[in-house]
Amino acid sequence: MSDSPRMTYQGSGVDADQVAQSLADVTEQLRQTWTVPKGKIGSVRLDFGLFANIIEIGNNRGIAMTTDGVGSKVLVAQRMGKYDTIGIDCIAMNVNDLLCVGATPLAMVDYIAVQVLDPGCLGELAKGLTEGALRAGISIPGGEIAQVRDVIKSETGKDGAGFDLAGSAIGIVDLDRIIVGERVRPGDAIIGIESNGVHSNGLTLARKAIGQDVSLYDKAFPELGRSLGEELLQPTHIYTREILPLVKADSDIDVKALFHITGDGFLNLSRVPPRVTFVIEMVPSPPPVFSIIQQLGGIADSEMFEVFNMGTGFCLVVPETQAGRTLELVGRFGKKAYRLGHVTERDPEDWEVVIHTPDVRFRGKGKSFTSF
């Protein structure tokens, strides 16, 4: 890898720092709606900034809620003319976030905005949504299709190909079993579970790296065993099978924190209340698609780790004494899992995440990594 950057996420049109500031402005307004006192039905139990929030519904129960889309991955689907897996991504992006507060996912409603009503495209989107819901063990009890020709445009210029896809999901959790990381302590182990590849984050930068040579989408790369476009459309993994057995009341694993590794990569680990530092001592070899994207765009190592999951799609924190058992349980479902590192007291210079391996040396806080 090279640290001579020629392309960045910000340069491709996504300014993470600006997004964070804008989000802070929005949440300050929305907080005014939290009028129900804690302990009453309808009260909001968590703060903004976590992967999902929880609404109290009585009898020590809460409804976990989240909403998400698949971003510019829909443009790759348009470019490839392939729509049957993007629905799996929509389910995954929502369900994986629900898991991060210890909730059991129940259902999701979808919102599909289209340039024109194309029964073929909609049918393929429905296939993906159905498959994703079955994998996640949830239902899709409703949704919305909106024809908004003046809002949605096609990536390819083909009239009717433009669409966007998003969803809102709910889950159930006992209020005394909510997991948000407040019990994370120095000495705890960080466990990582492999991703399926790019998942549904960083596609704006990946597309920018491909540039105007759209033939690259159809080019077969030997290290991928298929075309680059097909690889980019590999659906986001849904981590319910790996995570739900660990957070059940009868589990012998004390799961202290859960993280869906999306945009911001390992910097997602800093989304917990305690002022600790997460030290990554081992990073599995990223799938080859990441090196292809990096080489095409001349992207810096630090930028890659800030934008992509780099092969690790989900993380959890457990006591060090339970790390081996956790790896064994996760491995039963076919996904590779690794002990990535450990938790320490907050670094004196306030670094939130430190990646310190023979090949990678970064210190990160906020939205960025710095080499050291």
mmCIF file of C-alpha atoms in Angstrom:
data_model
loop_
_atom_site.group_PDB
_atom_site.id
_atom_site.type_symbol
_atom_site.label_atom_id
_atom_site.label_comp_id
_atom_site.label_asym_id
_atom_site.label_seq_id
_atom_site.Cartn_x
_atom_site.Cartn_y
_atom_site.Cartn_z
ATOM 1 C CA MET A 1 0.000 0.000 0.000
ATOM 2 C CA SER A 2 1.087 3.568 -0.651
ATOM 3 C CA ASP A 3 0.484 6.669 1.438
ATOM 4 C CA SER A 4 0.685 9.123 -1.502
ATOM 5 C CA PRO A 5 -2.978 10.116 -1.810
ATOM 6 C CA ARG A 6 -4.531 11.186 -5.103
ATOM 7 C CA MET A 7 -8.153 10.575 -4.255
ATOM 8 C CA THR A 8 -10.213 11.063 -1.085
ATOM 9 C CA TYR A 9 -13.773 10.489 0.100
ATOM 10 C CA GLN A 10 -14.193 14.242 0.517
ATOM 11 C CA GLY A 11 -12.905 14.814 -3.002
ATOM 12 C CA SER A 12 -15.419 12.297 -4.327
ATOM 13 C CA GLY A 13 -18.261 14.318 -2.815
ATOM 14 C CA VAL A 14 -18.683 12.982 0.743
ATOM 15 C CA ASP A 15 -17.460 15.290 3.538
ATOM 16 C CA ALA A 16 -17.703 13.196 6.729
ATOM 17 C CA ASP A 17 -16.799 16.121 9.004
ATOM 18 C CA GLN A 18 -19.461 18.326 7.454
ATOM 19 C CA VAL A 19 -22.000 15.517 7.801
ATOM 20 C CA ALA A 20 -21.138 15.191 11.501
ATOM 21 C CA GLN A 21 -21.643 18.925 12.096
ATOM 22 C CA SER A 22 -24.903 18.978 10.174
ATOM 23 C CA LEU A 23 -26.117 15.971 12.149
ATOM 24 C CA ALA A 24 -25.316 17.739 15.410
ATOM 25 C CA ASP A 25 -27.400 20.719 14.299
ATOM 26 C CA VAL A 26 -30.326 18.474 13.365
ATOM 27 C CA THR A 27 -30.257 16.403 16.552
ATOM 28 C CA GLU A 28 -30.232 19.528 18.694
ATOM 29 C CA GLN A 29 -33.596 20.399 17.192
ATOM 30 C CA LEU A 30 -35.014 16.876 17.311
ATOM 31 C CA ARG A 31 -34.145 16.462 20.986
ATOM 32 C CA GLN A 32 -36.965 18.920 21.743
ATOM 33 C CA THR A 33 -39.423 16.127 20.858
ATOM 34 C CA TRP A 34 -38.264 13.955 23.757
ATOM 35 C CA THR A 35 -41.025 15.054 26.091
ATOM 36 C CA VAL A 36 -42.007 11.727 27.714
ATOM 37 C CA PRO A 37 -40.259 11.169 31.097
ATOM 38 C CA LYS A 38 -38.059 8.104 31.531
ATOM 39 C CA GLY A 39 -40.067 5.199 32.906
ATOM 40 C CA LYS A 40 -43.165 6.104 30.923
ATOM 41 C CA ILE A 41 -44.373 4.410 27.747
ATOM 42 C CA GLY A 42 -42.927 6.285 24.778
ATOM 43 C CA SER A 43 -39.806 7.596 26.514
ATOM 44 C CA VAL A 44 -36.542 7.638 24.539
ATOM 45 C CA ARG A 45 -33.958 5.510 26.324
ATOM 46 C CA LEU A 46 -30.698 6.300 24.475
ATOM 47 C CA ASP A 47 -28.891 9.342 23.138
ATOM 48 C CA PHE A 48 -28.291 10.226 19.520
ATOM 49 C CA GLY A 49 -25.164 8.810 17.888
ATOM 50 C CA LEU A 50 -25.623 5.099 18.567
ATOM 51 C CA PHE A 51 -26.536 2.555 15.908
ATOM 52 C CA ALA A 52 -30.203 2.461 16.982
ATOM 53 C CA ASN A 53 -32.449 3.982 19.624
ATOM 54 C CA ILE A 54 -34.994 2.426 21.962
ATOM 55 C CA ILE A 55 -38.516 3.492 22.921
ATOM 56 C CA GLU A 56 -39.954 2.195 26.185
ATOM 57 C CA ILE A 57 -43.214 0.235 25.819
ATOM 58 C CA GLY A 58 -43.741 -0.961 29.403
ATOM 59 C CA ASN A 59 -43.075 -4.160 31.361
ATOM 60 C CA ASN A 60 -39.297 -3.730 31.059
ATOM 61 C CA ARG A 61 -39.512 -3.911 27.268
ATOM 62 C CA GLY A 62 -38.354 -1.573 24.575
ATOM 63 C CA ILE A 63 -38.740 -1.231 20.821
ATOM 64 C CA ALA A 64 -35.410 -0.649 19.076
ATOM 65 C CA MET A 65 -35.659 1.495 15.946
ATOM 66 C CA THR A 66 -33.322 2.376 13.105
ATOM 67 C CA THR A 67 -33.445 3.554 9.507
ATOM 68 C CA ASP A 68 -30.951 3.294 6.672
ATOM 69 C CA GLY A 69 -30.545 2.914 2.939
ATOM 70 C CA VAL A 70 -27.904 1.489 0.639
ATOM 71 C CA GLY A 71 -26.439 4.775 -0.583
ATOM 72 C CA SER A 72 -24.748 4.949 -3.956
ATOM 73 C CA LYS A 73 -24.644 1.152 -4.219
ATOM 74 C CA VAL A 74 -27.929 1.637 -6.097
ATOM 75 C CA LEU A 75 -25.884 3.341 -8.833
ATOM 76 C CA VAL A 76 -23.686 0.265 -9.197
ATOM 77 C CA ALA A 77 -26.846 -1.839 -9.478
ATOM 78 C CA GLN A 78 -28.071 0.495 -12.234
ATOM 79 C CA ARG A 79 -24.741 0.346 -14.023
ATOM 80 C CA MET A 80 -24.812 -3.476 -13.930
ATOM 81 C CA GLY A 81 -28.544 -3.745 -14.640
ATOM 82 C CA LYS A 82 -28.749 -6.124 -11.679
ATOM 83 C CA TYR A 83 -31.338 -5.451 -8.973
ATOM 84 C CA ASP A 84 -31.987 -8.779 -7.246
ATOM 85 C CA THR A 85 -29.495 -8.434 -4.362
ATOM 86 C CA ILE A 86 -29.651 -4.758 -3.401
ATOM 87 C CA GLY A 87 -32.670 -5.473 -1.188
ATOM 88 C CA ILE A 88 -30.509 -7.799 0.919
ATOM 89 C CA ASP A 89 -28.226 -4.826 1.551
ATOM 90 C CA CYS A 90 -31.153 -2.705 2.729
ATOM 91 C CA ILE A 91 -32.223 -5.375 5.214
ATOM 92 C CA ALA A 92 -28.643 -5.869 6.390
ATOM 93 C CA MET A 93 -27.883 -2.200 6.969
ATOM 94 C CA ASN A 94 -30.912 -1.887 9.231
ATOM 95 C CA VAL A 95 -30.842 -5.240 10.989
ATOM 96 C CA ASN A 96 -27.117 -5.098 11.757
ATOM 97 C CA ASP A 97 -27.652 -1.724 13.440
ATOM 98 C CA LEU A 98 -30.464 -3.133 15.603
ATOM 99 C CA LEU A 99 -28.144 -5.896 16.768
ATOM 100 C CA CYS A 100 -25.735 -3.268 18.110
ATOM 101 C CA VAL A 101 -28.059 -2.386 21.022
ATOM 102 C CA GLY A 102 -28.748 -6.039 21.846
ATOM 103 C CA ALA A 103 -32.154 -6.117 20.139
ATOM 104 C CA THR A 104 -33.773 -9.018 18.340
ATOM 105 C CA PRO A 105 -34.907 -7.719 14.908
ATOM 106 C CA LEU A 106 -38.610 -8.143 14.156
ATOM 107 C CA ALA A 107 -39.678 -6.278 11.024
ATOM 108 C CA MET A 108 -38.784 -3.658 8.426
ATOM 109 C CA VAL A 109 -40.795 -1.443 6.099
ATOM 110 C CA ASP A 110 -39.186 -0.288 2.858
ATOM 111 C CA TYR A 111 -39.322 2.885 0.786
ATOM 112 C CA ILE A 112 -38.605 2.605 -2.932
ATOM 113 C CA ALA A 113 -38.390 5.833 -4.946
ATOM 114 C CA VAL A 114 -38.342 5.292 -8.711
ATOM 115 C CA GLN A 115 -37.878 7.332 -11.844
ATOM 116 C CA VAL A 116 -40.678 5.397 -13.542
ATOM 117 C CA LEU A 117 -42.613 2.307 -12.524
ATOM 118 C CA ASP A 118 -40.713 -0.623 -14.020
ATOM 119 C CA PRO A 119 -42.332 -3.935 -12.992
ATOM 120 C CA GLY A 120 -39.179 -5.874 -13.879
ATOM 121 C CA CYS A 121 -36.927 -3.760 -11.698
ATOM 122 C CA LEU A 122 -39.434 -3.674 -8.833
ATOM 123 C CA GLY A 123 -39.809 -7.441 -8.991
ATOM 124 C CA GLU A 124 -36.051 -7.893 -8.700
ATOM 125 C CA LEU A 125 -35.874 -5.448 -5.789
ATOM 126 C CA ALA A 126 -38.639 -7.421 -4.080
ATOM 127 C CA LYS A 127 -36.645 -10.642 -4.524
ATOM 128 C CA GLY A 128 -33.707 -9.139 -2.671
ATOM 129 C CA LEU A 129 -35.856 -7.709 0.097
ATOM 130 C CA THR A 130 -37.557 -11.070 0.544
ATOM 131 C CA GLU A 131 -34.284 -12.986 0.625
ATOM 132 C CA GLY A 132 -32.767 -10.513 3.087
ATOM 133 C CA ALA A 133 -35.777 -10.701 5.383
ATOM 134 C CA LEU A 134 -35.695 -14.495 5.373
ATOM 135 C CA ARG A 135 -31.982 -14.479 6.206
ATOM 136 C CA ALA A 136 -32.559 -12.011 9.041
ATOM 137 C CA GLY A 137 -35.645 -13.771 10.387
ATOM 138 C CA ILE A 138 -37.875 -10.696 10.058
ATOM 139 C CA SER A 139 -41.069 -9.765 8.236
ATOM 140 C CA ILE A 140 -41.814 -6.918 5.819
ATOM 141 C CA PRO A 141 -45.382 -5.936 6.749
ATOM 142 C CA GLY A 142 -45.573 -2.849 4.541
ATOM 143 C CA GLY A 143 -43.742 -0.220 2.565
ATOM 144 C CA GLU A 144 -44.038 2.556 0.016
ATOM 145 C CA ILE A 145 -43.311 2.966 -3.688
ATOM 146 C CA ALA A 146 -43.056 6.552 -4.927
ATOM 147 C CA GLN A 147 -42.756 7.607 -8.563
ATOM 148 C CA VAL A 148 -40.666 10.804 -8.439
ATOM 149 C CA ARG A 149 -39.299 11.328 -11.945
ATOM 150 C CA ASP A 150 -38.132 14.869 -11.160
ATOM 151 C CA VAL A 151 -36.120 13.694 -8.129
ATOM 152 C CA ILE A 152 -34.621 10.350 -9.177
ATOM 153 C CA LYS A 153 -32.382 10.133 -12.236
ATOM 154 C CA SER A 154 -30.630 7.198 -13.856
ATOM 155 C CA GLU A 155 -26.888 6.661 -13.489
ATOM 156 C CA THR A 156 -26.718 5.311 -17.028
ATOM 157 C CA GLY A 157 -28.948 7.874 -18.708
ATOM 158 C CA LYS A 158 -31.462 5.147 -19.455
ATOM 159 C CA ASP A 159 -34.905 6.534 -18.772
ATOM 160 C CA GLY A 160 -36.602 4.575 -16.045
ATOM 161 C CA ALA A 161 -33.528 2.931 -14.502
ATOM 162 C CA GLY A 162 -33.189 5.388 -11.607
ATOM 163 C CA PHE A 163 -34.267 4.339 -8.114
ATOM 164 C CA ASP A 164 -33.434 4.668 -4.427
ATOM 165 C CA LEU A 165 -34.049 2.193 -1.636
ATOM 166 C CA ALA A 166 -34.261 2.680 2.124
ATOM 167 C CA GLY A 167 -35.946 1.075 5.103
ATOM 168 C CA SER A 168 -36.885 1.464 8.755
ATOM 169 C CA ALA A 169 -36.618 -1.527 11.070
ATOM 170 C CA ILE A 170 -37.707 -2.390 14.595
ATOM 171 C CA GLY A 171 -36.602 -4.945 17.146
ATOM 172 C CA ILE A 172 -37.407 -5.907 20.728
ATOM 173 C CA VAL A 173 -35.128 -5.754 23.771
ATOM 174 C CA ASP A 174 -35.454 -5.997 27.540
ATOM 175 C CA LEU A 175 -34.583 -2.633 29.049
ATOM 176 C CA ASP A 176 -32.192 -4.250 31.515
ATOM 177 C CA ARG A 177 -30.357 -6.007 28.665
ATOM 178 C CA ILE A 178 -29.669 -3.024 26.425
ATOM 179 C CA ILE A 179 -26.068 -3.078 25.153
ATOM 180 C CA VAL A 180 -24.428 0.278 24.427
ATOM 181 C CA GLY A 181 -20.879 -0.255 25.695
ATOM 182 C CA GLU A 182 -21.094 1.460 29.073
ATOM 183 C CA ARG A 183 -19.503 -1.594 30.759
ATOM 184 C CA VAL A 184 -16.465 -1.745 28.456
ATOM 185 C CA ARG A 185 -13.296 -1.750 30.560
ATOM 186 C CA PRO A 186 -9.526 -1.834 29.969
ATOM 187 C CA GLY A 187 -8.409 -5.409 29.381
ATOM 188 C CA ASP A 188 -11.516 -6.467 27.471
ATOM 189 C CA ALA A 189 -10.988 -8.237 24.136
ATOM 190 C CA ILE A 190 -12.064 -6.936 20.719
ATOM 191 C CA ILE A 191 -13.502 -9.615 18.418
ATOM 192 C CA GLY A 192 -13.974 -9.027 14.687
ATOM 193 C CA ILE A 193 -16.128 -10.969 12.225
ATOM 194 C CA GLU A 194 -15.255 -10.956 8.537
ATOM 195 C CA SER A 195 -17.276 -9.002 5.995
ATOM 196 C CA ASN A 196 -18.518 -10.038 2.552
ATOM 197 C CA GLY A 197 -16.391 -7.353 0.939
ATOM 198 C CA VAL A 198 -17.310 -3.698 0.452
ATOM 199 C CA HIS A 199 -20.846 -4.137 1.882
ATOM 200 C CA SER A 200 -22.828 -0.864 1.460
ATOM 201 C CA ASN A 201 -20.377 1.874 2.430
ATOM 202 C CA GLY A 202 -17.722 3.744 0.492
ATOM 203 C CA LEU A 203 -19.285 3.090 -2.904
ATOM 204 C CA THR A 204 -19.014 6.782 -3.798
ATOM 205 C CA LEU A 205 -15.243 6.574 -3.431
ATOM 206 C CA ALA A 206 -15.112 3.197 -5.199
ATOM 207 C CA ARG A 207 -17.092 4.604 -8.131
ATOM 208 C CA LYS A 208 -14.836 7.643 -8.224
ATOM 209 C CA ALA A 209 -11.813 5.322 -8.359
ATOM 210 C CA ILE A 210 -13.318 3.510 -11.341
ATOM 211 C CA GLY A 211 -13.918 6.875 -12.984
ATOM 212 C CA GLN A 212 -15.199 7.256 -16.520
ATOM 213 C CA ASP A 213 -13.958 3.866 -17.720
ATOM 214 C CA VAL A 214 -17.265 2.108 -17.132
ATOM 215 C CA SER A 215 -15.921 -1.002 -18.884
ATOM 216 C CA LEU A 216 -14.109 -1.732 -15.600
ATOM 217 C CA TYR A 217 -17.437 -2.742 -14.048
ATOM 218 C CA ASP A 218 -17.619 -5.658 -16.488
ATOM 219 C CA LYS A 219 -13.907 -6.494 -16.372
ATOM 220 C CA ALA A 220 -13.122 -9.869 -14.801
ATOM 221 C CA PHE A 221 -10.296 -9.659 -12.279
ATOM 222 C CA PRO A 222 -8.540 -13.019 -11.691
ATOM 223 C CA GLU A 223 -8.152 -12.304 -7.972
ATOM 224 C CA LEU A 224 -11.916 -11.769 -7.689
ATOM 225 C CA GLY A 225 -13.031 -14.668 -9.849
ATOM 226 C CA ARG A 226 -15.723 -12.444 -11.358
ATOM 227 C CA SER A 227 -16.242 -8.910 -12.650
ATOM 228 C CA LEU A 228 -15.569 -5.881 -10.488
ATOM 229 C CA GLY A 229 -19.197 -4.799 -10.752
ATOM 230 C CA GLU A 230 -20.410 -8.180 -9.528
ATOM 231 C CA GLU A 231 -17.980 -8.011 -6.622
ATOM 232 C CA LEU A 232 -19.174 -4.538 -5.624
ATOM 233 C CA LEU A 233 -22.756 -5.854 -5.610
ATOM 234 C CA GLN A 234 -21.896 -8.721 -3.221
ATOM 235 C CA PRO A 235 -24.639 -8.285 -0.565
ATOM 236 C CA THR A 236 -23.858 -7.007 2.908
ATOM 237 C CA HIS A 237 -23.686 -9.876 5.374
ATOM 238 C CA ILE A 238 -26.521 -10.075 7.921
ATOM 239 C CA TYR A 239 -24.994 -10.927 11.310
ATOM 240 C CA THR A 240 -28.083 -12.233 13.136
ATOM 241 C CA ARG A 241 -26.901 -15.860 13.209
ATOM 242 C CA GLU A 242 -23.546 -14.922 14.703
ATOM 243 C CA ILE A 243 -24.754 -12.305 17.210
ATOM 244 C CA LEU A 244 -28.200 -13.280 18.523
ATOM 245 C CA PRO A 245 -27.029 -16.463 20.313
ATOM 246 C CA LEU A 246 -24.398 -14.386 22.135
ATOM 247 C CA VAL A 247 -26.826 -11.764 23.494
ATOM 248 C CA LYS A 248 -29.653 -14.063 24.615
ATOM 249 C CA ALA A 249 -30.407 -14.171 28.326
ATOM 250 C CA ASP A 250 -29.107 -17.743 28.639
ATOM 251 C CA SER A 251 -25.804 -17.005 26.842
ATOM 252 C CA ASP A 252 -22.584 -17.657 28.741
ATOM 253 C CA ILE A 253 -20.894 -14.738 26.930
ATOM 254 C CA ASP A 254 -20.903 -11.289 28.526
ATOM 255 C CA VAL A 255 -21.169 -9.102 25.440
ATOM 256 C CA LYS A 256 -20.300 -5.536 26.464
ATOM 257 C CA ALA A 257 -20.452 -3.718 23.129
ATOM 258 C CA LEU A 258 -21.448 -4.379 19.527
ATOM 259 C CA PHE A 259 -20.370 -2.483 16.419
ATOM 260 C CA HIS A 260 -21.565 -2.593 12.825
ATOM 261 C CA ILE A 261 -18.428 -1.636 10.862
ATOM 262 C CA THR A 262 -19.808 0.643 8.172
ATOM 263 C CA GLY A 263 -18.528 4.011 6.912
ATOM 264 C CA ASP A 264 -15.643 5.221 9.158
ATOM 265 C CA GLY A 265 -14.308 1.644 9.388
ATOM 266 C CA PHE A 266 -12.772 0.810 12.760
ATOM 267 C CA LEU A 267 -13.513 4.367 13.906
ATOM 268 C CA ASN A 268 -17.021 3.007 14.581
ATOM 269 C CA LEU A 269 -15.512 1.512 17.733
ATOM 270 C CA SER A 270 -15.435 4.967 19.306
ATOM 271 C CA ARG A 271 -19.262 5.073 19.360
ATOM 272 C CA VAL A 272 -19.473 3.938 22.994
ATOM 273 C CA PRO A 273 -19.838 5.997 26.186
ATOM 274 C CA PRO A 274 -16.596 5.116 28.086
ATOM 275 C CA ARG A 275 -13.458 7.147 27.443
ATOM 276 C CA VAL A 276 -11.267 4.214 26.450
ATOM 277 C CA THR A 277 -8.889 3.460 23.594
ATOM 278 C CA PHE A 278 -9.433 0.476 21.306
ATOM 279 C CA VAL A 279 -6.110 -1.063 20.306
ATOM 280 C CA ILE A 280 -6.187 -3.172 17.129
ATOM 281 C CA GLU A 281 -3.183 -5.503 17.103
ATOM 282 C CA MET A 282 -4.232 -7.792 14.267
ATOM 283 C CA VAL A 283 -5.966 -6.865 10.995
ATOM 284 C CA PRO A 284 -6.979 -9.779 8.740
ATOM 285 C CA SER A 285 -5.840 -9.504 5.134
ATOM 286 C CA PRO A 286 -8.501 -7.416 3.343
ATOM 287 C CA PRO A 287 -10.323 -9.081 0.430
ATOM 288 C CA PRO A 288 -8.673 -8.262 -2.931
ATOM 289 C CA VAL A 289 -11.446 -5.858 -3.971
ATOM 290 C CA PHE A 290 -10.028 -3.268 -1.588
ATOM 291 C CA SER A 291 -6.566 -3.299 -3.133
ATOM 292 C CA ILE A 292 -8.160 -3.017 -6.593
ATOM 293 C CA ILE A 293 -10.116 0.064 -5.520
ATOM 294 C CA GLN A 294 -7.028 1.553 -3.887
ATOM 295 C CA GLN A 295 -4.842 1.019 -6.938
ATOM 296 C CA LEU A 296 -7.450 2.361 -9.367
ATOM 297 C CA GLY A 297 -7.856 5.549 -7.351
ATOM 298 C CA GLY A 298 -4.396 5.935 -5.856
ATOM 299 C CA ILE A 299 -6.022 6.133 -2.440
ATOM 300 C CA ALA A 300 -3.974 6.496 0.759
ATOM 301 C CA ASP A 301 -3.898 3.691 3.315
ATOM 302 C CA SER A 302 -5.402 5.947 5.967
ATOM 303 C CA GLU A 303 -8.265 6.926 3.656
ATOM 304 C CA MET A 304 -9.038 3.268 2.953
ATOM 305 C CA PHE A 305 -9.348 2.535 6.680
ATOM 306 C CA GLU A 306 -11.473 5.645 7.236
ATOM 307 C CA VAL A 307 -13.979 4.792 4.497
ATOM 308 C CA PHE A 308 -14.176 0.995 4.135
ATOM 309 C CA ASN A 309 -14.627 -1.962 6.488
ATOM 310 C CA MET A 310 -11.409 -3.474 5.032
ATOM 311 C CA GLY A 311 -12.678 -7.012 5.559
ATOM 312 C CA THR A 312 -14.174 -6.756 9.062
ATOM 313 C CA GLY A 313 -17.926 -6.182 9.039
ATOM 314 C CA PHE A 314 -18.856 -6.494 12.699
ATOM 315 C CA CYS A 315 -17.052 -6.237 16.047
ATOM 316 C CA LEU A 316 -17.889 -6.997 19.649
ATOM 317 C CA VAL A 317 -16.206 -6.515 23.003
ATOM 318 C CA VAL A 318 -16.146 -9.308 25.581
ATOM 319 C CA PRO A 319 -14.077 -10.083 28.684
ATOM 320 C CA GLU A 320 -10.629 -11.387 27.748
ATOM 321 C CA THR A 321 -11.397 -14.687 29.493
ATOM 322 C CA GLN A 322 -14.322 -15.263 27.108
ATOM 323 C CA ALA A 323 -12.542 -14.378 23.861
ATOM 324 C CA GLY A 324 -11.750 -17.967 22.892
ATOM 325 C CA ARG A 325 -15.274 -19.171 23.577
ATOM 326 C CA THR A 326 -16.715 -16.269 21.570
ATOM 327 C CA LEU A 327 -14.539 -17.118 18.573
ATOM 328 C CA GLU A 328 -15.680 -20.731 18.805
ATOM 329 C CA LEU A 329 -19.387 -19.823 18.881
ATOM 330 C CA VAL A 330 -19.165 -17.340 16.015
ATOM 331 C CA GLY A 331 -17.154 -19.794 13.921
ATOM 332 C CA ARG A 332 -19.956 -22.358 14.045
ATOM 333 C CA PHE A 333 -21.899 -20.354 11.450
ATOM 334 C CA GLY A 334 -19.148 -20.294 8.831
ATOM 335 C CA LYS A 335 -17.855 -16.753 9.226
ATOM 336 C CA LYS A 336 -14.230 -16.243 10.192
ATOM 337 C CA ALA A 337 -13.749 -14.414 13.472
ATOM 338 C CA TYR A 338 -10.579 -12.994 14.986
ATOM 339 C CA ARG A 339 -9.311 -11.545 18.241
ATOM 340 C CA LEU A 340 -8.357 -8.135 16.883
ATOM 341 C CA GLY A 341 -7.000 -6.522 20.022
ATOM 342 C CA HIS A 342 -7.900 -5.134 23.417
ATOM 343 C CA VAL A 343 -9.269 -2.136 25.273
ATOM 344 C CA THR A 344 -6.992 0.203 27.268
ATOM 345 C CA GLU A 345 -7.361 3.348 29.334
ATOM 346 C CA ARG A 346 -7.866 6.386 27.102
ATOM 347 C CA ASP A 347 -4.633 7.318 25.390
ATOM 348 C CA PRO A 348 -2.994 10.439 26.937
ATOM 349 C CA GLU A 349 -3.313 12.212 23.577
ATOM 350 C CA ASP A 350 -7.013 11.248 23.444
ATOM 351 C CA TRP A 351 -6.675 8.772 20.561
ATOM 352 C CA GLU A 352 -9.854 6.683 20.374
ATOM 353 C CA VAL A 353 -8.700 3.877 18.069
ATOM 354 C CA VAL A 354 -5.115 2.735 17.535
ATOM 355 C CA ILE A 355 -4.234 0.219 14.810
ATOM 356 C CA HIS A 356 -0.756 -1.095 15.519
ATOM 357 C CA THR A 357 0.280 -4.094 13.429
ATOM 358 C CA PRO A 358 3.451 -4.943 11.472
ATOM 359 C CA ASP A 359 1.761 -3.618 8.296
ATOM 360 C CA VAL A 360 -0.609 -0.914 9.548
ATOM 361 C CA ARG A 361 0.056 1.890 12.061
ATOM 362 C CA PHE A 362 -2.707 4.454 12.552
ATOM 363 C CA ARG A 363 -4.094 6.497 15.417
ATOM 364 C CA GLY A 364 -7.630 7.776 15.033
ATOM 365 C CA LYS A 365 -10.257 9.989 16.598
ATOM 366 C CA GLY A 366 -13.402 11.543 15.247
ATOM 367 C CA LYS A 367 -13.575 10.764 11.545
ATOM 368 C CA SER A 368 -9.905 10.358 10.608
ATOM 369 C CA PHE A 369 -6.773 8.279 11.069
ATOM 370 C CA THR A 370 -3.186 9.583 11.286
ATOM 371 C CA SER A 371 -0.117 7.500 10.498
ATOM 372 C CA PHE A 372 2.540 7.135 13.185
#
